[in-house]
Amino acid sequence: NAGVTQTPKFRVLKTGQSMTLLCAQDMNHEYMYWYRQDPGMGLRLIHYSVGEGTTAKGEVPDGYNVSRLKKQNFLLGLESAAPSQTSVYFCASSSAGAGKLFFGSGTQLSVL
Amino acid sequence: GENVEQHPSTLSVQEGDSAVIKCTYSDSASNYFPWYKQELGKRPQLIIDIRSNVGEKKDQRIAVTLNKTAKHFSLHITETQPEDSAVYFCAASISNTGNQFYFGTGTSLTVIP
C-alpha cells in the first residue's frame, strides 16, 4: 500500500516552460488536493477535486490547471512557469467527509 | 473564505516543559480542526484532531482544546522531548464544502535537550 505518490520529487524549470506534476493514490479516496508550501505561509490550497471528472479552485489557483480523469490520479499543470511558482508542492487525498488528509512526499520546484 | 491564524511562529522550550500553540479561525461553520506535524524535509502528518461537538481531546502527551464561541483552538504538548521538534500546522475545515482545509502559517517548535 503506497498511499499517496508524487512525481517528480525535484524539478528545475526556466521561466516560460511548462510541466505537469502527477499525484496518484491507492486508497480509493474521493477527494484530492494540491497545496503549495512557502516559508512562513503555511500550506495554501491551489486546486482540489471531490471526485473523478471534477475540479475546483482553491485559495491560489492562478497560473495552474488540474485534471482528474481517473479517480486515483490528480494532475497539476503549469503552462508557463514563473519564478513566483518556485515552491514545494504537496498532493493530498482524503475520504469523503471531514477526514484525515494523507500527503504525498512533496515536489521541490525551482523556476529560474 | 476561512482565515486561520496561528501563533507563535517560533517556540523554544526546555526538554520536559510544556508547549502551547494557538490558532483562531474566522468561519463559524468550520467543524473539523486537525493538527499536523512536519519534520524537516518530510510530509505533514496528522497528530491529533477535534470536531466541533467536542471541547477537548487527549492522546498521551498531546491534547487539543476547542472554544467554538471564541473561535479558537490550541495544541498542548506536555513533557516535551527532542523528537517533538518540528513545524506544527493547525487547520480548519467545513465538511460540507468539498472538504477544503485551510491551514495556519505554522509554528516551528524547538525542544532544547
mmCIF file of C-alpha atoms in Angstrom, chain A residues 2-106:
data_model
loop_
_atom_site.group_PDB
_atom_site.id
_atom_site.type_symbol
_atom_site.label_atom_id
_atom_site.label_comp_id
_atom_site.label_asym_id
_atom_site.label_seq_id
_atom_site.Cartn_x
_atom_site.Cartn_y
_atom_site.Cartn_z
ATOM 1 C CA ALA A 2 1.897 3.064 -1.293
ATOM 2 C CA GLY A 3 -0.577 5.729 -0.095
ATOM 3 C CA VAL A 4 -0.049 8.995 -1.999
ATOM 4 C CA THR A 5 2.754 9.096 -4.537
ATOM 5 C CA GLN A 6 4.021 12.258 -6.232
ATOM 6 C CA THR A 7 6.311 12.517 -9.210
ATOM 7 C CA PRO A 8 8.791 14.041 -9.786
ATOM 8 C CA LYS A 9 10.463 14.798 -6.443
ATOM 9 C CA PHE A 10 12.595 17.634 -7.813
ATOM 10 C CA ARG A 11 12.393 19.781 -10.920
ATOM 11 C CA VAL A 12 14.099 22.879 -12.238
ATOM 12 C CA LEU A 13 12.370 24.904 -14.929
ATOM 13 C CA LYS A 14 13.203 28.010 -16.877
ATOM 14 C CA THR A 15 10.688 30.847 -16.946
ATOM 15 C CA GLY A 16 8.022 30.136 -19.550
ATOM 16 C CA GLN A 17 8.464 26.359 -19.612
ATOM 17 C CA SER A 18 5.594 24.025 -18.852
ATOM 18 C CA MET A 19 5.368 20.897 -16.758
ATOM 19 C CA THR A 20 2.932 18.503 -15.137
ATOM 20 C CA LEU A 21 3.078 17.079 -11.635
ATOM 21 C CA LEU A 22 1.465 13.707 -11.126
ATOM 22 C CA CYS A 23 -0.263 12.543 -7.968
ATOM 23 C CA ALA A 24 -1.515 9.012 -7.527
ATOM 24 C CA GLN A 25 -3.335 7.465 -4.556
ATOM 25 C CA ASP A 26 -4.273 3.854 -3.975
ATOM 26 C CA MET A 27 -6.685 4.339 -1.060
ATOM 27 C CA ASN A 28 -9.820 4.847 -3.178
ATOM 28 C CA HIS A 29 -10.211 8.368 -1.774
ATOM 29 C CA GLU A 30 -12.818 10.631 -3.288
ATOM 30 C CA TYR A 31 -11.083 13.929 -2.527
ATOM 31 C CA MET A 32 -7.702 15.047 -3.797
ATOM 32 C CA TYR A 33 -5.834 18.320 -3.354
ATOM 33 C CA TRP A 34 -2.816 20.261 -4.492
ATOM 34 C CA TYR A 35 -1.106 22.563 -1.972
ATOM 35 C CA ARG A 36 1.939 24.748 -2.216
ATOM 36 C CA GLN A 37 4.167 25.403 0.766
ATOM 37 C CA ASP A 38 6.237 28.556 1.044
ATOM 38 C CA PRO A 39 8.311 29.687 4.037
ATOM 39 C CA GLY A 40 6.197 31.499 6.604
ATOM 40 C CA MET A 41 2.986 30.975 4.624
ATOM 41 C CA GLY A 42 1.900 27.519 5.589
ATOM 42 C CA LEU A 43 0.079 25.288 3.132
ATOM 43 C CA ARG A 44 -2.104 27.062 0.588
ATOM 44 C CA LEU A 45 -4.684 25.221 -1.477
ATOM 45 C CA ILE A 46 -4.229 25.553 -5.232
ATOM 46 C CA HIS A 47 -6.968 23.310 -6.642
ATOM 47 C CA TYR A 48 -8.939 20.384 -5.389
ATOM 48 C CA SER A 49 -11.259 17.660 -6.626
ATOM 49 C CA VAL A 50 -14.222 15.992 -4.948
ATOM 50 C CA GLY A 51 -14.451 13.170 -7.458
ATOM 51 C CA GLU A 52 -13.444 11.822 -10.847
ATOM 52 C CA GLY A 53 -14.031 14.394 -13.566
ATOM 53 C CA THR A 54 -14.496 17.313 -11.142
ATOM 54 C CA THR A 55 -12.111 20.097 -10.138
ATOM 55 C CA ALA A 56 -12.440 23.361 -8.239
ATOM 56 C CA LYS A 57 -10.289 26.379 -7.433
ATOM 57 C CA GLY A 58 -8.669 26.833 -4.063
ATOM 58 C CA GLU A 59 -7.016 29.876 -2.500
ATOM 59 C CA VAL A 60 -4.223 30.413 -5.055
ATOM 60 C CA PRO A 61 -5.293 28.893 -8.416
ATOM 61 C CA ASP A 62 -3.819 31.434 -10.849
ATOM 62 C CA GLY A 63 -1.161 30.033 -13.176
ATOM 63 C CA TYR A 64 -2.144 26.406 -12.536
ATOM 64 C CA ASN A 65 -4.519 23.924 -14.127
ATOM 65 C CA VAL A 66 -5.603 20.498 -12.940
ATOM 66 C CA SER A 67 -7.307 17.413 -14.236
ATOM 67 C CA ARG A 68 -8.786 14.329 -12.637
ATOM 68 C CA LEU A 69 -9.610 11.913 -15.424
ATOM 69 C CA LYS A 70 -9.253 8.891 -13.151
ATOM 70 C CA LYS A 71 -10.235 8.647 -9.501
ATOM 71 C CA GLN A 72 -6.749 7.658 -8.409
ATOM 72 C CA ASN A 73 -4.854 10.400 -10.269
ATOM 73 C CA PHE A 74 -4.754 14.175 -9.910
ATOM 74 C CA LEU A 75 -2.515 16.170 -12.250
ATOM 75 C CA LEU A 76 -1.226 19.692 -11.667
ATOM 76 C CA GLY A 77 -0.070 21.644 -14.700
ATOM 77 C CA LEU A 78 1.968 24.803 -15.078
ATOM 78 C CA GLU A 79 1.525 26.153 -18.616
ATOM 79 C CA SER A 80 4.092 28.974 -18.411
ATOM 80 C CA ALA A 81 6.213 28.758 -15.279
ATOM 81 C CA ALA A 82 7.142 31.923 -13.377
ATOM 82 C CA PRO A 83 9.742 32.432 -10.610
ATOM 83 C CA SER A 84 6.845 33.104 -8.186
ATOM 84 C CA GLN A 85 5.883 29.447 -8.626
ATOM 85 C CA THR A 86 9.102 28.277 -7.011
ATOM 86 C CA SER A 87 7.785 26.284 -4.067
ATOM 87 C CA VAL A 88 7.284 22.867 -2.550
ATOM 88 C CA TYR A 89 4.137 21.244 -3.875
ATOM 89 C CA PHE A 90 2.203 18.663 -1.891
ATOM 90 C CA CYS A 91 -0.573 16.470 -3.117
ATOM 91 C CA ALA A 92 -3.024 15.076 -0.590
ATOM 92 C CA SER A 93 -6.101 12.891 -0.526
ATOM 93 C CA SER A 94 -8.909 12.129 1.890
ATOM 94 C CA SER A 95 -12.078 10.120 2.080
ATOM 95 C CA ALA A 96 -15.436 11.887 1.747
ATOM 96 C CA GLY A 97 -16.392 13.977 4.751
ATOM 97 C CA ALA A 98 -14.087 15.914 7.082
ATOM 98 C CA GLY A 99 -11.448 13.232 7.331
ATOM 99 C CA LYS A 100 -7.733 12.835 7.656
ATOM 100 C CA LEU A 101 -5.504 14.226 4.904
ATOM 101 C CA PHE A 102 -2.848 11.900 3.557
ATOM 102 C CA PHE A 103 0.046 13.776 1.979
ATOM 103 C CA GLY A 104 2.497 12.807 -0.705
ATOM 104 C CA SER A 105 6.218 13.331 -0.148
ATOM 105 C CA GLY A 106 6.312 16.643 -1.986
#
